[in-house]
Coordinates of C-alpha atoms in Angstrom, one line a residue:
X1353 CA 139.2 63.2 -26.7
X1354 CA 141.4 61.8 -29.1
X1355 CA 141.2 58.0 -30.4
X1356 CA 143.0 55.8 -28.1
X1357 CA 146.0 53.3 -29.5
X1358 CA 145.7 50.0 -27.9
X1359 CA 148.0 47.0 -28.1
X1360 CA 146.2 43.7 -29.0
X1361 CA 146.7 40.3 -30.5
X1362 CA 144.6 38.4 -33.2
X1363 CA 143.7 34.9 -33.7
X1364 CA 147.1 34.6 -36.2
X1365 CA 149.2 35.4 -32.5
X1366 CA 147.2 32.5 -30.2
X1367 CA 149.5 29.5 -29.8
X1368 CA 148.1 26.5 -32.0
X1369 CA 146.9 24.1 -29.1
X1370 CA 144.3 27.6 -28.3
X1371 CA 143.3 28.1 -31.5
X1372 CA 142.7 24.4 -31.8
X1373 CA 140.3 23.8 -28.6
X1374 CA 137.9 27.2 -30.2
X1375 CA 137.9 25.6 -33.0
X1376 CA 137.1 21.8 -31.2
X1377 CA 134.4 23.9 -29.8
X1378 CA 133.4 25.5 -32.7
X1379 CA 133.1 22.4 -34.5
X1380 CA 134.8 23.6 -37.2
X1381 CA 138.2 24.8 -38.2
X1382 CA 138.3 29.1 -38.6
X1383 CA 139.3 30.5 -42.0
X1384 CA 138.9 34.0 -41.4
X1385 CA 139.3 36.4 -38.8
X1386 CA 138.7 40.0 -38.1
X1387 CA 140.1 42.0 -35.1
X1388 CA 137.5 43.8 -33.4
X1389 CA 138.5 47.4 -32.0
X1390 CA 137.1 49.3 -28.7
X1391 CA 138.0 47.6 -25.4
X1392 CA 140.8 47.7 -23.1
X1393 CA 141.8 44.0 -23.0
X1394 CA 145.5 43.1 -24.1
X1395 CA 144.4 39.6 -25.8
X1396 CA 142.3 38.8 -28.7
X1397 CA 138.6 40.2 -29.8
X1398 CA 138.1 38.6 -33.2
X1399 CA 134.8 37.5 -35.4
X1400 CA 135.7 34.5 -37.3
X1401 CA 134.4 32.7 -39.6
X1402 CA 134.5 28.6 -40.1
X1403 CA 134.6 26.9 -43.3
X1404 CA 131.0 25.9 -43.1
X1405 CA 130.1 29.7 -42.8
X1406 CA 129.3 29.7 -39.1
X1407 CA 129.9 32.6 -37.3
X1408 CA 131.9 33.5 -33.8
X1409 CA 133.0 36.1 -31.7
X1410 CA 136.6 34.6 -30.0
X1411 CA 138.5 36.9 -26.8
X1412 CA 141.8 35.0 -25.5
X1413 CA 144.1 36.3 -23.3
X1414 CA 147.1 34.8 -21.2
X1415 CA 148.4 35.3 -18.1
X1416 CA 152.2 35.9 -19.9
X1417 CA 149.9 39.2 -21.2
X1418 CA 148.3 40.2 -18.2
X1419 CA 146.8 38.3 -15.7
X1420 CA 144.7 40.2 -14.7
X1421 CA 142.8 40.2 -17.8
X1422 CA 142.8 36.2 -17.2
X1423 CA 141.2 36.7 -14.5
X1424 CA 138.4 38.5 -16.1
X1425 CA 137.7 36.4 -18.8
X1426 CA 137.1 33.7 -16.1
X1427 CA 134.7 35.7 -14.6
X1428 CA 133.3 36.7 -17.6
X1429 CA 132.6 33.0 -18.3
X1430 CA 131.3 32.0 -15.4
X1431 CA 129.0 35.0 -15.6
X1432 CA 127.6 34.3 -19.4
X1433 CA 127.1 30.7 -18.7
X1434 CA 124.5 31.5 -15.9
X1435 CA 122.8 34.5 -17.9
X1436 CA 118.9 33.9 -18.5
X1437 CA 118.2 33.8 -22.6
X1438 CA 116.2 37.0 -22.0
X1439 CA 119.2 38.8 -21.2
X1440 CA 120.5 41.1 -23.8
X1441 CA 123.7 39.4 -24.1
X1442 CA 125.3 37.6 -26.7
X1443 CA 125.3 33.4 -25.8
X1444 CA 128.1 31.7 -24.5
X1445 CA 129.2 29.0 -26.8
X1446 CA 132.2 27.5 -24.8
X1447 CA 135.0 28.2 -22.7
X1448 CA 138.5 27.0 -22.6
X1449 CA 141.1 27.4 -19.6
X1450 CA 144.6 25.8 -19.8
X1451 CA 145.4 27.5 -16.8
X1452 CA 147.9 29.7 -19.1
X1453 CA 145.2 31.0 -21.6
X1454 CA 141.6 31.8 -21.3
X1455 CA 139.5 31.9 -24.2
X1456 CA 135.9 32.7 -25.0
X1457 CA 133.9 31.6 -27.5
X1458 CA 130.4 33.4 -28.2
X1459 CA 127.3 33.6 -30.9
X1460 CA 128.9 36.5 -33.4
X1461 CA 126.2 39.8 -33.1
X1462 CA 125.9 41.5 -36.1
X1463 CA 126.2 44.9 -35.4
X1464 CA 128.5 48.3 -34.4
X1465 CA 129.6 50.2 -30.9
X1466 CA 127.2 53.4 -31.0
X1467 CA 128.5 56.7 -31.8
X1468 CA 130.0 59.3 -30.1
X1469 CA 128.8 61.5 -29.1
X1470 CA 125.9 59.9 -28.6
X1471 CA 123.4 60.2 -31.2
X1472 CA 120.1 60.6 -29.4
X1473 CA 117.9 57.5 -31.4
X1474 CA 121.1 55.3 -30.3
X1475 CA 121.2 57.1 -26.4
X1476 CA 117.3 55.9 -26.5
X1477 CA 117.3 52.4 -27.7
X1478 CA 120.0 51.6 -24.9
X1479 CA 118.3 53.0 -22.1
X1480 CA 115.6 51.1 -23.0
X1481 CA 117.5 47.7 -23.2
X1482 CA 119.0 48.7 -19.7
X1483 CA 115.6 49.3 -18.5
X1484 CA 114.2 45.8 -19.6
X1485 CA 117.2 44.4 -19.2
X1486 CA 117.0 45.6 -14.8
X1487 CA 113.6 43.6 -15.2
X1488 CA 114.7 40.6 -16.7
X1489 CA 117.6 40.6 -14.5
X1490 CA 115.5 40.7 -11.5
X1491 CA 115.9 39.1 -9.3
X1492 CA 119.8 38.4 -9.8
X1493 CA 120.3 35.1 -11.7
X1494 CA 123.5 34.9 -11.4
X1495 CA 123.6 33.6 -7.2
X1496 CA 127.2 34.0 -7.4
X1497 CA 128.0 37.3 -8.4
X1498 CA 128.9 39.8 -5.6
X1499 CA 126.9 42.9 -4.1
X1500 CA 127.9 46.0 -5.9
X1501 CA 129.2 47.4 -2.8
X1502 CA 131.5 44.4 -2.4
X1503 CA 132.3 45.0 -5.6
X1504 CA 133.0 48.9 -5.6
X1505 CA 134.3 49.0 -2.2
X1506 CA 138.2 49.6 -3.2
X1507 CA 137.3 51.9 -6.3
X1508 CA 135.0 54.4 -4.2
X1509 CA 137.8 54.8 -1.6
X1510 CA 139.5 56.3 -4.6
X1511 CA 139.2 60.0 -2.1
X1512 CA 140.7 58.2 0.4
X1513 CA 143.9 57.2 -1.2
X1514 CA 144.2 60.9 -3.0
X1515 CA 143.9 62.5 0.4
X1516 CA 146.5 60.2 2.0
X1517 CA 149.2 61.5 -1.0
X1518 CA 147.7 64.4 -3.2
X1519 CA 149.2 64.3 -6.1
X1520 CA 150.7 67.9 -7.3
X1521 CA 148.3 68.0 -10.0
X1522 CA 145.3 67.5 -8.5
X1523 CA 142.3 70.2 -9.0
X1524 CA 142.0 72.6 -6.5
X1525 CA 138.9 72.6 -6.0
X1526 CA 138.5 68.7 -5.5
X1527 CA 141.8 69.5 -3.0
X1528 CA 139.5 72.0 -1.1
X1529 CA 136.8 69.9 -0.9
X1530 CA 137.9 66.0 -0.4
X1531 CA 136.3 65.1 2.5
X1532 CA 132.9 66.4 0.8
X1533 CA 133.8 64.1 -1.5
X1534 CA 135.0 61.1 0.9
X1535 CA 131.6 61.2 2.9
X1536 CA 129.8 62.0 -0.9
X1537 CA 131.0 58.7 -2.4
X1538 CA 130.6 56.5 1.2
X1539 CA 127.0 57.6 0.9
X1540 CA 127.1 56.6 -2.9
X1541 CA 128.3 53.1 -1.8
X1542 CA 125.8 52.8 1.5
X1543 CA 123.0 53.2 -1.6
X1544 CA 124.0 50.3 -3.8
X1545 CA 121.7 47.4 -2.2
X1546 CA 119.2 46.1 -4.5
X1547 CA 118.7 41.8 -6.1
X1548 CA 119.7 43.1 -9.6
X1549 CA 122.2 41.7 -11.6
X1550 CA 124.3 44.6 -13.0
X1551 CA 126.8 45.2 -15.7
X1552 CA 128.7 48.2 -14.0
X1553 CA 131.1 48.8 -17.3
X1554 CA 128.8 50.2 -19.5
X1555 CA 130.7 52.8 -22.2
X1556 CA 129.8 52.9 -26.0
X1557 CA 132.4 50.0 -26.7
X1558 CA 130.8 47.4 -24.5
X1559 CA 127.4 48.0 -26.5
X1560 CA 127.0 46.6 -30.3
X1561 CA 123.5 48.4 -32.3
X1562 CA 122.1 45.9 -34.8
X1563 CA 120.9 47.3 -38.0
X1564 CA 117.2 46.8 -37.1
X1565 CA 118.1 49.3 -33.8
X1566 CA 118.6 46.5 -31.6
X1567 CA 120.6 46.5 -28.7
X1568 CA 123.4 43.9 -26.7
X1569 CA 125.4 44.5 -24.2
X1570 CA 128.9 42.7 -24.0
X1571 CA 131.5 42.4 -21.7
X1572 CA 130.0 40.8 -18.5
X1573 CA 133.2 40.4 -15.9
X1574 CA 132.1 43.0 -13.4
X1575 CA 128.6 41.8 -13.0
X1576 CA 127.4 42.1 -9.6
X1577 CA 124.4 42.4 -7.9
X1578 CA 122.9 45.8 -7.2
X1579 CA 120.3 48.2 -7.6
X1580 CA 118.0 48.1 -10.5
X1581 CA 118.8 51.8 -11.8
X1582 CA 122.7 51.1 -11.5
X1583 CA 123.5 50.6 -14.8
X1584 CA 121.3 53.3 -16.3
X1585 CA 123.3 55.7 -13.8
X1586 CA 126.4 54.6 -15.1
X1587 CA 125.8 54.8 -18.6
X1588 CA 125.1 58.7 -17.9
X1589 CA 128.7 58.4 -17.3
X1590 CA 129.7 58.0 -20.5
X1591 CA 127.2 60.2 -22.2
X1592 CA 129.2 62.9 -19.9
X1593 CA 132.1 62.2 -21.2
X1594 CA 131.1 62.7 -24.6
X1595 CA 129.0 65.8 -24.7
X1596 CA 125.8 66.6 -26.5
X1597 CA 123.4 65.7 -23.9
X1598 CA 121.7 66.6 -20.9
X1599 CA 122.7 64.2 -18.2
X1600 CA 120.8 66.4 -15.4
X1601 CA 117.5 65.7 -17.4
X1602 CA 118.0 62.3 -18.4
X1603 CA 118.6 61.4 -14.4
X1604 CA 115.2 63.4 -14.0
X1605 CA 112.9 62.4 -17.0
X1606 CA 113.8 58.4 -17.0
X1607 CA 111.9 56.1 -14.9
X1608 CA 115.0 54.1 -12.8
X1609 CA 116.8 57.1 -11.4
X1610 CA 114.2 59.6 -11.1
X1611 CA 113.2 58.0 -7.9
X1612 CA 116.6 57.6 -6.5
X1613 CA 117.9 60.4 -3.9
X1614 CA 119.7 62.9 -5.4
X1615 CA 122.6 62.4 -2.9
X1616 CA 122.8 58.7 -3.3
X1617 CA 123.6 59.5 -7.5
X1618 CA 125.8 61.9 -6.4
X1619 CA 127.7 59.9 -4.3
X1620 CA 128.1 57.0 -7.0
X1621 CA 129.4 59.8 -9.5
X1622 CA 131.5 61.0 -6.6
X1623 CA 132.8 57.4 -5.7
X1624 CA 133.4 56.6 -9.5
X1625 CA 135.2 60.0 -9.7
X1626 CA 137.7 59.6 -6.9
X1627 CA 138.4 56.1 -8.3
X1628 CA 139.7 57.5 -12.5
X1629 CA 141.4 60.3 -10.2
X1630 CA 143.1 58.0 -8.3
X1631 CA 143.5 55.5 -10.9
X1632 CA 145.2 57.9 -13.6
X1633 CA 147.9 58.5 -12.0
X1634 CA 149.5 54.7 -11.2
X1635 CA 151.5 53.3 -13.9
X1636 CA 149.8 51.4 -16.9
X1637 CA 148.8 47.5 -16.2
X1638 CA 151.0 45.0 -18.4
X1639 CA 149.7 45.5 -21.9
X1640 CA 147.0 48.3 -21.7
X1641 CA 148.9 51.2 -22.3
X1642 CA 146.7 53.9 -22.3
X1643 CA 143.7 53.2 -19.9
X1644 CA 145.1 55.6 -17.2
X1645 CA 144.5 58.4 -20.5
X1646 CA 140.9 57.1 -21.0
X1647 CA 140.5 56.9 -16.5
X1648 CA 141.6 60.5 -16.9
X1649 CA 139.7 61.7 -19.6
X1650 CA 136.9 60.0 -17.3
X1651 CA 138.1 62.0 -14.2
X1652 CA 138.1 64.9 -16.1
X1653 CA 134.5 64.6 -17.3
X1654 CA 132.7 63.5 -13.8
X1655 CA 134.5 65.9 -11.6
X1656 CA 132.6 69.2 -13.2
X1657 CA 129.3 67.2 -12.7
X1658 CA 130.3 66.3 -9.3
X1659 CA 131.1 69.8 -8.3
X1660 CA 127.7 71.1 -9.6
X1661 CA 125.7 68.7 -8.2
X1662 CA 127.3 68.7 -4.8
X1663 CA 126.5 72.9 -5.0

């Protein structure tokens, strides 16, 4: 897959009364930013610098932009401002909220997304964070974050919508077979109880590597509260979608979903799988361009894993 052009703004673009409450909050006023790439958000992702030297990590969006993305950011906040310290997650250092612009302000983590395709060291030290970080995390901290399957309710009727109007394109085997896959991914979102906080977006570019081999995970708007081997599953997702590995022995060999039925994995892959399908083909949100390319490329990935696993 080819890199993915993204339109976002920098701190230079925020209107001055933003860029004066992060800096209020900072304490400090910011003499250097740096845009940070990976992501889908329309707004800013920038580490700055004050002029004492103190680091930051600054994401703003507006709802001019896409509100929708505002709406994130505010669950986002709410989310990192209930997170235990022992979650590996960077620390909230304020919020602001005009009601036109959100902003975030967190501690700056030194570090970089991890390659792809995954390198295996890299694949290893972040299934290891996701498996302390399901312990930690248990039981949910965060009291008002929703169930998973409250939460992934719309996106694993994905089949649903497809086999209400198939589009032209769609793979004919997936067209053969969609209410296997309807009654897969209901069973993938029957399986999703469980008291621990989860992520749900986990791809290389919500993950930073420090250069001792440690391991935070950023991003935190979806967080809901599921089963303790969700995120792990999910994860696999992305290792699929960038080759090199065996997912099939990684579900088997690590600890969270090698207890899980088979057909309750399946149907998550399933349910996730219906939802890019379904999602590639609507138009692009206001100022994310080319996420229905990466839901594709997504689609494209899961469906052959789907297929196989469903025999």
């Amino acid at each position: 897959m080819g890199e993915l052009v993204r339109t976002r703004i920098g701190w230079a673009d925020l209107p001055g009364h933003v860029r004066s409450a992060v800096q209020d909050l900072l304490g400090d006023r910011v003499v250097e930013a740096v845009s940070q790439p990976g992501g889908f958000s329309p707004g800013t992702a920038d580490r700055v610098r004050t002029a004492d030297g103190r680091r930051a990590f600054v994401k703003a969006v507006s709802r001019a932009r896409n509100a929708h993305s505002v709406a994130l950011h505010r669950a986002e906040g709410a989310v990192a401002a209930a997170l235990p310290p022992s979650a590996p997650a960077p620390r909230l250092l304020g919020r602001h909220d005009d009601g036109e612009w959100v902003a975030l302000v967190f501690a700056d983590v030194e570090g970089r997304h991890p390659a792809t395709p995954w390198r295996t060291d890299e694949l290893t030290a972040v299934l290891d964070t996701l498996a302390a970080m399901a312990a930690a995390l248990t039981p949910d901290p965060v009291r008002h974050a929703p169930t998973a399957a409250a939460r992934l309710a719309y996106d694993f009727g994905g089949w649903d919508r497809i086999a209400a109007d198939p589009p032209a394109d769609l793979d004919p085997w997936a067209r053969a077979h969609l209410d296997d896959l309807r009654a897969s991914a209901v069973r993938g979102l029957a399986a999703l109880d469980g008291d621990t906080l989860c992520h749900i977006d986990l791809r290389a570019d919500n993950l930073l590597v420090d250069p001792a081999g440690g391991v935070t995970v950023v991003d935190w708007p979806h967080a809901c509260r599921g089963p303790a081997w969700l995120d792990t599953a999910l994860l696999l997702v992305n290792v699929e979608l960038h080759g090199g590995h065996d997912t099939e022995a990684l579900l088997r060999r690590l600890p969270l979903t090698a207890v899980v039925d088979p057909d309750a994995l399946t149907g998550v892959y399933a349910g996730l799988a219906g939802f890019f399908t379904d999602g590639a083909r609507q138009p692009p949100p206001p100022g994310i361009p080319t996420v229905r390319a990466f839901q594709q490329a997504q689609a494209d990935a899961l469906l052959p894993w789907v297929r196989r696993r469903l025999g």
